[in-house]
XYZ file of C-alpha atoms in Angstrom:
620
model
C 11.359 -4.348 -19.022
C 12.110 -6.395 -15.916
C 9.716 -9.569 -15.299
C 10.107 -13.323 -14.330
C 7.135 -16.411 -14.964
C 7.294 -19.113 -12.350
C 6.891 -22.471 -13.960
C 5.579 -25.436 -12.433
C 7.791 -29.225 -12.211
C 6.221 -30.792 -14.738
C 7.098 -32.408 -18.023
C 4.218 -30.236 -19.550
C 5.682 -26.933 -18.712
C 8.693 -27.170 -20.465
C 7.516 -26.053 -23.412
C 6.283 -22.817 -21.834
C 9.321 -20.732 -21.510
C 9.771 -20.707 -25.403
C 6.891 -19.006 -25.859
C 7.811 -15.619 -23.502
C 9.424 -12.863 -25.752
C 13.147 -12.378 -24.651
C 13.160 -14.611 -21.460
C 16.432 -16.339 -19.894
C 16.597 -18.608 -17.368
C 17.040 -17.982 -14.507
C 16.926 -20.416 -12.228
C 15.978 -24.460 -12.775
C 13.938 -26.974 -10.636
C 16.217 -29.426 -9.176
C 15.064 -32.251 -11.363
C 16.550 -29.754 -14.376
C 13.442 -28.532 -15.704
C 12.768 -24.343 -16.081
C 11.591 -22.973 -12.896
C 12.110 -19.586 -12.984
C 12.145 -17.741 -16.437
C 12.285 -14.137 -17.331
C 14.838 -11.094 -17.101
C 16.066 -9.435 -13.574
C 18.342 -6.626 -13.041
C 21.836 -7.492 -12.451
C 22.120 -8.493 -8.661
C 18.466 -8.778 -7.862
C 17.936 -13.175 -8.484
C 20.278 -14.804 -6.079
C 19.560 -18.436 -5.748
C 20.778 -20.953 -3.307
C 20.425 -24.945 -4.047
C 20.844 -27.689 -1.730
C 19.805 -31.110 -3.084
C 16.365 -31.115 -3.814
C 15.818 -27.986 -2.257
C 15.959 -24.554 -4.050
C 15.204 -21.217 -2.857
C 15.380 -17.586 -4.898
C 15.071 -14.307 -3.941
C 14.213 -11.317 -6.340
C 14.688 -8.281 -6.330
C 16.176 -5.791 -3.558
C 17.631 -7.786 -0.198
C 20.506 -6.135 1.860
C 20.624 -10.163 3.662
C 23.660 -12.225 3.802
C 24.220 -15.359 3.034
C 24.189 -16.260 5.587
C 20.404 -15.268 6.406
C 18.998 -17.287 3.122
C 20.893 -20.370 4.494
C 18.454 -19.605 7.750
C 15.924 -19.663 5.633
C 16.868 -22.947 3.590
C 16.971 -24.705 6.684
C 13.389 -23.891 8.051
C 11.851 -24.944 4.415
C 11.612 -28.766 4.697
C 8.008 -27.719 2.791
C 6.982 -25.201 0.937
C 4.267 -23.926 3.626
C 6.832 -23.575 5.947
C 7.909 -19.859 6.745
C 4.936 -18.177 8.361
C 6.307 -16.267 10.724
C 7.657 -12.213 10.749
C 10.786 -13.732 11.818
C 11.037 -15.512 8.310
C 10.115 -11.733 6.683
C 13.595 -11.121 4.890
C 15.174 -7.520 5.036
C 14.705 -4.973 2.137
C 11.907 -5.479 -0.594
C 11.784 -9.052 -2.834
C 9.846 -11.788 -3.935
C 10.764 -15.291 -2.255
C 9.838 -18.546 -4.121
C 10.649 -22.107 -3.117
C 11.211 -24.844 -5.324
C 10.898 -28.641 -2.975
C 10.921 -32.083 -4.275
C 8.624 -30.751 -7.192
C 6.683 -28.383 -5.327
C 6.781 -24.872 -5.436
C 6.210 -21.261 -3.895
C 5.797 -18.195 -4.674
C 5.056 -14.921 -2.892
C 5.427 -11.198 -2.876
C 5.531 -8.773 -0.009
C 2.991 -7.608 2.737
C 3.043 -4.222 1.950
C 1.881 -5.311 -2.031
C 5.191 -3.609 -3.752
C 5.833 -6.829 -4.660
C 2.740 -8.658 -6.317
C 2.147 -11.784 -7.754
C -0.194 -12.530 -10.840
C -1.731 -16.268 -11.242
C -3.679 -17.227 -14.646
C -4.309 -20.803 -15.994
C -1.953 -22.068 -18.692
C -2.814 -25.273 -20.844
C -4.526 -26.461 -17.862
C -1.962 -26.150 -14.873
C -1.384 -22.775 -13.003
C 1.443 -20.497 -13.409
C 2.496 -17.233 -12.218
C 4.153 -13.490 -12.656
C 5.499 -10.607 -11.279
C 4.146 -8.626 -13.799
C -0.401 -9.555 -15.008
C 0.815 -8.257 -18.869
C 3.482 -10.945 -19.354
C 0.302 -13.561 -18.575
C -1.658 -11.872 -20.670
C 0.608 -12.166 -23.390
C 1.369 -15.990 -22.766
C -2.427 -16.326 -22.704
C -3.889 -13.986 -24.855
C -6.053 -12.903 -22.441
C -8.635 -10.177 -23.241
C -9.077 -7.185 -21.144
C -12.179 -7.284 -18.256
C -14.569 -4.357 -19.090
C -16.029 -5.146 -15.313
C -12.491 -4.045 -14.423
C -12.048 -0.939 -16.123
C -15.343 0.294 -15.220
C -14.764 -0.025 -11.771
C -11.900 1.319 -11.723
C -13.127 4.518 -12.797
C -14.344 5.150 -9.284
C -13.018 8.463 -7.644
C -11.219 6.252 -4.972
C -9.505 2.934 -5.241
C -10.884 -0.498 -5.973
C -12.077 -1.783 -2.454
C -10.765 -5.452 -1.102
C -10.682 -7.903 -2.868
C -11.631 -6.134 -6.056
C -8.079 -4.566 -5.570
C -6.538 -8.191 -6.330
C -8.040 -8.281 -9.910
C -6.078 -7.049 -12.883
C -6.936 -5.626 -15.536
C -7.211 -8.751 -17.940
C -9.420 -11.423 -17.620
C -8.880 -14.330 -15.632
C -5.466 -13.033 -14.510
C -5.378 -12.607 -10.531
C -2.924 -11.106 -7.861
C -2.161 -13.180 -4.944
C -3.382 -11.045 -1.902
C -0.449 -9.520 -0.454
C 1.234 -11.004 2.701
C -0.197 -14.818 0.955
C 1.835 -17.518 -0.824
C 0.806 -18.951 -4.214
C 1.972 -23.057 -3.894
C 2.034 -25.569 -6.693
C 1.778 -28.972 -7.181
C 3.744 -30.527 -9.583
C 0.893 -31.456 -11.988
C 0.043 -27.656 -11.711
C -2.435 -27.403 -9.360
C -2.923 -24.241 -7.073
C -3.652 -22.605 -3.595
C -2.869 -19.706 -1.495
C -1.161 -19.514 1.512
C -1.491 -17.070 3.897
C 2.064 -16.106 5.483
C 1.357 -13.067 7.075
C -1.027 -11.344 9.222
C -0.719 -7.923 10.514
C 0.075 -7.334 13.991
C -2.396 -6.073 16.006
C -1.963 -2.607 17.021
C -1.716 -2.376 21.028
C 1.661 -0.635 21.209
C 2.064 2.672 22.469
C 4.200 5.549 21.040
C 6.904 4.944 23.614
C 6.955 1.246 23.001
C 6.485 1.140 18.952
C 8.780 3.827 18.462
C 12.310 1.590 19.128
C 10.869 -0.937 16.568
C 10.355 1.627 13.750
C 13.541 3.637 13.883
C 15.358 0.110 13.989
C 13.503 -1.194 10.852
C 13.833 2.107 9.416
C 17.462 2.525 10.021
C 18.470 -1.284 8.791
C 16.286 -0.585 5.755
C 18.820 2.411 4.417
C 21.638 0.879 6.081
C 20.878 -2.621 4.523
C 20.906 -0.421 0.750
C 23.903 1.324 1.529
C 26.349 -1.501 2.377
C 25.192 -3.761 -0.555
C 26.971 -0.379 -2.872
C 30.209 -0.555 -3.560
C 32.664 2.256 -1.484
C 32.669 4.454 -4.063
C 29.323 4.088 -5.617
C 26.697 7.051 -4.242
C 23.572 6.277 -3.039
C 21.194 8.719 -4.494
C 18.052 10.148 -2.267
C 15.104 11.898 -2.685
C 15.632 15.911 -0.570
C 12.156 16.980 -1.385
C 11.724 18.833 1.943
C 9.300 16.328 3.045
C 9.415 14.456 6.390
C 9.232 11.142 5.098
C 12.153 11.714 2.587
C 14.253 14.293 4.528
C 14.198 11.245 7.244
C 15.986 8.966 4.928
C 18.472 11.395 4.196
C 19.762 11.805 7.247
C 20.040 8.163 7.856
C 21.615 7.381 4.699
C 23.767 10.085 6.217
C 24.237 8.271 9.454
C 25.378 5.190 7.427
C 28.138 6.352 6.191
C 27.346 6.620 2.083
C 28.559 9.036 -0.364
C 25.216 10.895 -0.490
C 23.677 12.828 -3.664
C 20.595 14.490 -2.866
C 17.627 16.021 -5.070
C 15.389 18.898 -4.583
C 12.597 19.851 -7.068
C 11.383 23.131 -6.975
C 7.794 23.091 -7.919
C 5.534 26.228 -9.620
C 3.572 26.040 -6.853
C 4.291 29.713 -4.451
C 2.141 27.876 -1.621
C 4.398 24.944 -1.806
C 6.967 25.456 1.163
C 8.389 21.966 0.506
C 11.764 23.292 -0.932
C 12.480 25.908 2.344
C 12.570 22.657 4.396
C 14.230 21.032 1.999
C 17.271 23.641 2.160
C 16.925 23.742 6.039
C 18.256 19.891 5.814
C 20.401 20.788 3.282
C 22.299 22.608 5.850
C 22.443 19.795 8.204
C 23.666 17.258 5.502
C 27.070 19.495 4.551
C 29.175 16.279 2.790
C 25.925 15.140 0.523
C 26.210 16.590 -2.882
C 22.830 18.450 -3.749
C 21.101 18.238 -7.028
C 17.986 21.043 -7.370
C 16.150 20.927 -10.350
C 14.421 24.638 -10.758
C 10.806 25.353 -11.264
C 11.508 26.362 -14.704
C 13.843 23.468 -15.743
C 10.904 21.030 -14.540
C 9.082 19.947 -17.171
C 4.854 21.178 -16.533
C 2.362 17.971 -15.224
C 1.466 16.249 -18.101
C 4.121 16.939 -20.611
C 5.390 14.310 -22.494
C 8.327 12.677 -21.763
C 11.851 13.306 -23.529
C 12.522 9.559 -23.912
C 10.606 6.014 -24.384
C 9.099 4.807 -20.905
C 8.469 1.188 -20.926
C 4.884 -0.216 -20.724
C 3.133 -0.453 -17.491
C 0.829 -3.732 -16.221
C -2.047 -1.306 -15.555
C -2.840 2.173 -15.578
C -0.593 4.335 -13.379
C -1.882 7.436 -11.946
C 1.469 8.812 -12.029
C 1.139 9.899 -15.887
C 0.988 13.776 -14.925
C 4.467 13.278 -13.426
C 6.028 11.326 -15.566
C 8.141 13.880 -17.044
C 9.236 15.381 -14.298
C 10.076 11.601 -12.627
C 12.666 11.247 -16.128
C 14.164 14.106 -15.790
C 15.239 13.734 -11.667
C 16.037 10.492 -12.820
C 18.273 11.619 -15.894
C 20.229 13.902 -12.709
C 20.736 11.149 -10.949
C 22.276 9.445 -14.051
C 24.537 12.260 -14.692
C 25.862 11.665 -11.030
C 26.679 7.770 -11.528
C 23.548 7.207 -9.054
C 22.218 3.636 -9.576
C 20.120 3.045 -6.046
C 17.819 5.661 -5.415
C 15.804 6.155 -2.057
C 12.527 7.639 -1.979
C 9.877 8.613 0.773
C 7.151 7.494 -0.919
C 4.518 4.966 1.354
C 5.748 6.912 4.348
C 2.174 8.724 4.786
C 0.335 5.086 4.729
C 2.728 3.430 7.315
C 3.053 6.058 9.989
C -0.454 7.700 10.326
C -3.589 6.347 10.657
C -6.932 7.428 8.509
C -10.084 8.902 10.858
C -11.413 5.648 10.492
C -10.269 4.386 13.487
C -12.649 6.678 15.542
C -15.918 4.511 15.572
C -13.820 1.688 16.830
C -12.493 4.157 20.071
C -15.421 5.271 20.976
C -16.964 2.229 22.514
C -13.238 1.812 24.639
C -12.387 5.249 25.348
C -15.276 7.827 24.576
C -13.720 10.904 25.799
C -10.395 10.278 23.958
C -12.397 9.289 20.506
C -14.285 12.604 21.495
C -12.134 14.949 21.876
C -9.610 13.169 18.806
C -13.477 13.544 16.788
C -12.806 17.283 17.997
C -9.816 17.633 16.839
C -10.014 16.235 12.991
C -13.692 18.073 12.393
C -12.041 21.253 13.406
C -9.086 20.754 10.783
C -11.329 19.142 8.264
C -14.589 21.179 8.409
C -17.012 18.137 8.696
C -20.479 19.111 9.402
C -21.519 18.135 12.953
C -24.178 15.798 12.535
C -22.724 13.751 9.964
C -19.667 13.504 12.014
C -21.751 12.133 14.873
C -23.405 9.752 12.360
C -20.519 8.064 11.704
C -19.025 7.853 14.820
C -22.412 5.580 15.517
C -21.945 3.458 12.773
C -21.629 -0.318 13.089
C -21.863 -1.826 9.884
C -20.172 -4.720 8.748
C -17.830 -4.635 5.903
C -19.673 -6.492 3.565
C -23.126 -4.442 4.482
C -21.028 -0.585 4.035
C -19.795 -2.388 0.453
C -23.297 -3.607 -0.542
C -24.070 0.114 0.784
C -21.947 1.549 -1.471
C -23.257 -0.169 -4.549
C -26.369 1.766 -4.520
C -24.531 4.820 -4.058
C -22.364 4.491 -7.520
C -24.152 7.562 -9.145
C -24.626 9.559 -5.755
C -22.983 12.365 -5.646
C -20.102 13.409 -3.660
C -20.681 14.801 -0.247
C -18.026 16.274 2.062
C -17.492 15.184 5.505
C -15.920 12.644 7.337
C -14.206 9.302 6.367
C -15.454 6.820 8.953
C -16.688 4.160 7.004
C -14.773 0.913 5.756
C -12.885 3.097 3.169
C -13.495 6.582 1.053
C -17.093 6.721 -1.134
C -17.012 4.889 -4.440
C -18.527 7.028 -6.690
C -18.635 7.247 -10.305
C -17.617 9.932 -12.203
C -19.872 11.625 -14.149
C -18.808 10.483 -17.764
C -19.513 7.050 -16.752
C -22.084 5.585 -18.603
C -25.195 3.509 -17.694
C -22.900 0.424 -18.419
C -20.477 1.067 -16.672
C -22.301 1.487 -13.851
C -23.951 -1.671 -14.222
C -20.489 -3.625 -14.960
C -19.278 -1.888 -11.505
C -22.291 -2.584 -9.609
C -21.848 -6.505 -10.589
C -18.238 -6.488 -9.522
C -19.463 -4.692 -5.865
C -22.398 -7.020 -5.416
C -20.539 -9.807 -5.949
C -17.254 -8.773 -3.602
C -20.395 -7.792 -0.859
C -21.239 -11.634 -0.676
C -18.086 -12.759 0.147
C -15.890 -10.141 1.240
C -13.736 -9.867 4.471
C -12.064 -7.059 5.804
C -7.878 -7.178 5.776
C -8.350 -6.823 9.603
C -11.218 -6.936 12.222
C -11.372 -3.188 12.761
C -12.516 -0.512 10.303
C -9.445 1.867 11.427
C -6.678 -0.824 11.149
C -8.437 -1.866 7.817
C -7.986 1.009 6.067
C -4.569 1.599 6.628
C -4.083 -1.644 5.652
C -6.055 -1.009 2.141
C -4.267 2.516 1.949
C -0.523 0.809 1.841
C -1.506 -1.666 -0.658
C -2.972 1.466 -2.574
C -0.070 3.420 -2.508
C 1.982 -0.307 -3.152
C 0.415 -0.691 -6.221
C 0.928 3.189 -7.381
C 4.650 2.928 -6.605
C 4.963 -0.918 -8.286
C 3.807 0.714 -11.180
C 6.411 3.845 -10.756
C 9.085 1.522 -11.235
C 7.864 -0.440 -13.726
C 8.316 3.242 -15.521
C 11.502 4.441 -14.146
C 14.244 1.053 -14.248
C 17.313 3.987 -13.747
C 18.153 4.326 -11.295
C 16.460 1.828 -9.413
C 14.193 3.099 -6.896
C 13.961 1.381 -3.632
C 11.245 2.269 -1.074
C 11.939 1.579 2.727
C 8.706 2.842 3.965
C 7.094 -0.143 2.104
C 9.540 -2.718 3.489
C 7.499 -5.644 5.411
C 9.888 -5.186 8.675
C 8.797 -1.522 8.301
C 5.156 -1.936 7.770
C 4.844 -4.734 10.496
C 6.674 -2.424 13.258
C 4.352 0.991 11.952
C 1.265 -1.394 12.098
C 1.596 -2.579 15.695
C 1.138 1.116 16.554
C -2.448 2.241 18.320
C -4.147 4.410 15.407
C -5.138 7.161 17.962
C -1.662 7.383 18.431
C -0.706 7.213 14.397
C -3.835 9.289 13.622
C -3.533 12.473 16.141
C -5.238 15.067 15.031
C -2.730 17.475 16.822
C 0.848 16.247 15.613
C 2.376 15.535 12.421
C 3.573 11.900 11.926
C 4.792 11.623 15.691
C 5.648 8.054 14.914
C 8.271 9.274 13.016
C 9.180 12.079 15.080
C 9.579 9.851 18.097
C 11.320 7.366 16.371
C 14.003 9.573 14.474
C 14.615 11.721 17.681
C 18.105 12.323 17.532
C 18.808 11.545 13.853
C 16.558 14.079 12.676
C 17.122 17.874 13.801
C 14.420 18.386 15.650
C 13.523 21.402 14.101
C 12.614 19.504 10.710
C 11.014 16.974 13.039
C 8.585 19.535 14.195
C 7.090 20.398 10.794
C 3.586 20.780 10.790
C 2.299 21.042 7.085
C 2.386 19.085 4.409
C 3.254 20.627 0.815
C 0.426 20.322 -2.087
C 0.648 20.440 -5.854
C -2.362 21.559 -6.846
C -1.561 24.583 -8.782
C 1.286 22.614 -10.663
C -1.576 20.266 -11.799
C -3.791 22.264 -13.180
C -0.992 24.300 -15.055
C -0.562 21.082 -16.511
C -3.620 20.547 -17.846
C -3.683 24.057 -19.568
C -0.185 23.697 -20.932
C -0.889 20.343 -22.520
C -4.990 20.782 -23.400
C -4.425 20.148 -26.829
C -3.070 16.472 -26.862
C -5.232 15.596 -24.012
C -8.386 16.694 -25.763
C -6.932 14.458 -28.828
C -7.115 11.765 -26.345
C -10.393 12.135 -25.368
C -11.251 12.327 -29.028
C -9.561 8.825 -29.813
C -11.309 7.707 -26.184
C -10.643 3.872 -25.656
C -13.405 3.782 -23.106
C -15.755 5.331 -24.891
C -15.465 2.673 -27.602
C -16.048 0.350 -25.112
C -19.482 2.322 -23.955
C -18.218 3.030 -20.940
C -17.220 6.567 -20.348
C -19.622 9.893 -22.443
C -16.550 11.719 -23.981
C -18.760 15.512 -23.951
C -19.029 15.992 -19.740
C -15.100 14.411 -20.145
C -14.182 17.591 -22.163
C -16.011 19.397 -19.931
C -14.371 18.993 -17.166
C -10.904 19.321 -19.063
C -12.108 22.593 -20.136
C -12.921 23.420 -16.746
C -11.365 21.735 -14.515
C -12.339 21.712 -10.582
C -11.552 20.481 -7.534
C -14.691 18.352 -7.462
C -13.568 16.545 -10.879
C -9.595 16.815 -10.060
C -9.125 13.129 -8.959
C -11.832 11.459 -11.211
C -10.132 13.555 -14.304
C -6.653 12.219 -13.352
C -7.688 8.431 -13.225
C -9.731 8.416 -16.419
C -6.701 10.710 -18.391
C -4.621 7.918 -16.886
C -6.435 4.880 -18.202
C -6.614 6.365 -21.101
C -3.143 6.729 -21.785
C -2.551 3.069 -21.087
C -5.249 1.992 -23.211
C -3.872 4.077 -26.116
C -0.129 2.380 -25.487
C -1.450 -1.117 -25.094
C -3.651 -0.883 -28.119
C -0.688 0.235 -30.284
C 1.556 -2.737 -28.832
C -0.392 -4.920 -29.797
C 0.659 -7.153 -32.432
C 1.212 -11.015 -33.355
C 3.500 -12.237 -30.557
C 4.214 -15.024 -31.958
C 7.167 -13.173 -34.713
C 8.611 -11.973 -31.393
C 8.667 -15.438 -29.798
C 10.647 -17.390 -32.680
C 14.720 -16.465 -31.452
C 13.543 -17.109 -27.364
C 11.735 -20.681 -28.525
C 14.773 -21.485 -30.354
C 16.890 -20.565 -27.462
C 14.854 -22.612 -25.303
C 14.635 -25.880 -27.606
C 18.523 -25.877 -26.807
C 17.668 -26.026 -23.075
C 17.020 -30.469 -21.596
C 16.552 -30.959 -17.927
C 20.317 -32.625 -17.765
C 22.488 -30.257 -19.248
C 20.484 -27.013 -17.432
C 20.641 -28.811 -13.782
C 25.019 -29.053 -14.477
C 25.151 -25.578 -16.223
C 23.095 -23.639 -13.137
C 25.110 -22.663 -10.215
């Protein structure tokens, strides 16, 4: 398990570092004390000093020296650095460490996160909320899990809670600073851009971030190390094979055949396969992938919340065991590429009052693919509400039930499944009515707000992925900030067409790409894999249910749960997955819990070795 604490300047704190199971340091305030304490994967903490000043980044950056020295130089302070210029390449946290004051901060896009909790009085902070937890003992927040039993994700801000109390994420794109004595405040660093850019004009700026993203990965491998990357016949993934291809690497690609016979996914995958004759191509067959659900064939380390990839986390070991087998360390996935280059229907409302005929005929367009009934389409074209009145909105419609039709509001329904019980409606209701009162949207329109919320979504899912999978190491370039910020400037009616397939993409890969696989149309599904899953595996999930966590806690009714195991459909599908998936992590965090303290005894001693003088000398 991978982690690092961030430790305040302060004669105080030094004690805290002996109390984190297995930590090293690595890195130390410039007056000698422990700064930055944890474990990191080889090559992913480079730190550069200079007098009083320190700076660290960790975690995946294809920069050069050369471009952290640029960075020393602007930091005088540790709210300097607020511009996208200052946004380093690749995927990494940054923190700052200046005459005794320090910050920290993750990424825009939310892959990287930061957790703050309250130590002994003074602030300190995380990359992962567990390790907090555990320095704390802080109990879990039933308010939390019962909202997060909602068919759809937690809405802003209730997405920046965790699932422990009084542990906190830092809002992505915002800085957490620190006094030396401890004390605390955000920062905001980054805002997104606002989205005027046409396709013509945003397209340059997205194949350029794209294409220094892979290229940035592949140079910091050594010549004969491959770069391993997902083939799954996907647009998103088949994109970052040919560039990895354009770069130069030794290329090992991976195709997964799902059960799925609707699933065309692998006939475009061996149409690039064509294209990409020097890659060497792994497939893993339909019947040597393990079924949704099965349990893995090794130990997967323990997640900071519930990850909703439990149904594939079989099948995730196994592509990653290929990989292995092929010396692949670096890995390159796809996923985050359908946040960043479309757009959500949510951005109609906002067109209308600019351009009626164009939000017309583009409200045309997605009610003819989607099926939405006419007059609640026209209803929410119409709407105005604010974000805090559709939230407040949205409390009284916990228990509602689920209605199809159009998206237009600040986000998708938040409904409760039907195992929830009165509590845990009431728990969720509190959290809502209390995020109503003071919420603020992550940007001023309703379409640019959501695909904001729906990157930090899929952020969190894929933080969580590789918090599960450490080998290889998965890196993500459709969730890098230089990425994000150059899909985001984009005009959603351009992002969101009803009548083209990711043309971002399209236009800005035009000549990488084949145009043929640029031109896809559709977009695989799994559904028949999933519920194969559920049949092939029924027996240990029921024993789950049967052992429910939550229902100890009185806040899910186990009988409709089984139900809807039993009988699975599509109505149930996504509620079924989230509650099977928080109750998995329950179940592993209840039986890893035991007395910390016999684990802490070898690091404390470790750490009793460690004064301020002998650490400053020893640290490079």
């Amino acid at each position: 398990m991978y982690w690092f604490v961030v430790v305040p300047d302060c004669a105080a704190a030094q004690t805290l570092p002996g109390l984190l199971s297995g930590a090293e340091l690595l890195a130390a305030h410039a007056s000698g004390r422990p700064w930055l304490v944890g474990r990191m994967p080889t090559g992913q903490c480079t730190v550069l000093a200079e007098g009083d000043q320190r700076l660290a980044v960790l975690g995946h950056h294809p920069g050069t020296a050369r471009d952290l020295a640029r960075l020393a130089r602007r930091t005088g302070r540790v709210e300097d650095l607020t511009t996208s210029a200052d946004v380093l390449p690749g995927s990494a946290h940054l923190a700052l460490s200046v005459d005794g004051h320090v910050r920290v901060q993750g990424t825009a896009s939310g892959l990287r996160r930061v957790y703050r909790t309250t130590w002994r009085g003074m602030t300190v902070a995380a990359d992962r909320a567990d390790v907090l937890a555990e320095l704390t003992g802080a109990e879990l927040d039933d308010r939390w899990l019962a909202a997060s039993l909602m068919t759809s994700e937690l809405p802003y801000p209730l997405s920046d809670l965790s699932a422990w109390r009084q542990i906190d994420a830092v809002p992505p794109g915002s800085a957490l600073l620190l006094t030396p004595d401890g004390r605390a405040r955000t920062y905001r660093w980054w805002q997104p851009p606002a989205p005027v850019l046409s396709l013509a004009e945003g397209a340059p700026a997205v194949r350029e971030a794209l294409s220094a993203a892979v290229s940035g990965r592949a140079n910091a491998l050594g010549a004969a190390e491959p770069l391993g990357c997902d083939l799954s016949g996907g647009l998103d993934s088949t994109s970052l094979c040919f560039l990895a291809h354009q770069a130069g690497v030794r290329l090992v690609t991976l195709t997964v055949q799902l059960r799925d016979p609707a699933n065309d996914d692998v006939l475009w995958a061996d149409h690039a396969a064509r294209d990409l004759p020097h890659a060497t191509r792994l497939v893993l067959s339909s019947d040597q992938a393990p079924a949704q659900y099965a349990a893995p064939d090794r130990a997967t380390p323990a997640t900071d919340a519930p990850s909703l990839l439990l149904r594939s986390r079989a099948l995730l070991n196994a592509c990653a065991q290929r990989y292995t087998l092929h010396h692949v360390a670096v890995q390159l996935a796809g996923h985050g590429g359908d946040e960043v280059l479309q757009a959500p229907p949510g951005y109609l409302p906002d067109l209308l009052p600019r351009h009626p005929l164009r939000a017309l005929r583009h409200a045309r367009g997605h009610r003819s693919q989607h099926r939405w009934p006419p007059a609640r389409t026209l209803r929410g074209l119409t709407d105005r509400r604010t974000y805090a009145h559709w939230l407040a909105d949205e409390e009284c419609l916990l228990r509602a039930p689920q209605r199809a039709g159009p998206l237009f509001g600040w986000g998708p329904p938040l409904r409760l499944p039907p195992w929830a019980t009165p509590r845990a409606a009431e728990e969720a209701a509190a959290l809502l009515r209390e995020a109503a009162h003071q919420a603020r949207p992550l940007a001023p329109e309703r379409g640019q707000h959501q695909a904001i919320h729906r990157v930090h979504v899929a952020a969190q899912l894929y933080r969580l992925m590789r918090q599960d999978l450490t080998e290889p190491w998965i890196t993500l370039p459709f969730l890098d900030d230089r990425v994000l910020q150059a899909c985001l400037a984009v005009r959603l009616d351009e992002r969101g067409t009803p009548w083209t397939y990711k043309p971002l993409l399209a236009a800005a890969l035009n000549g990488t790409v084949p145009t043929a696989l640029l031109t896809r149309t559709t977009k695989a599904d799994s559904g028949s894999d999933f519920y194969q899953g559920l049949r092939r595996n029924r027996r240990q999930l029921l024993d789950l249910i049967d052992g429910s966590q939550l229902a100890q806690r009185d806040l899910i009714d186990p009988a409709p749960l089984r139900t809807a195991l039993l009988s699975p459909g599509s109505r149930t599908a996504n509620a079924l997955e989230k509650t099977l998936a928080f109750e998995t992590w329950l179940t592993r965090l209840t039986a890893r819990r035991r007395s910390p303290r016999q684990e802490w005894s070898a690091s404390a001693e470790a750490f009793r070795m460690f004064t301020p003088r002998n650490s400053a000398e020893g640290h490079p």
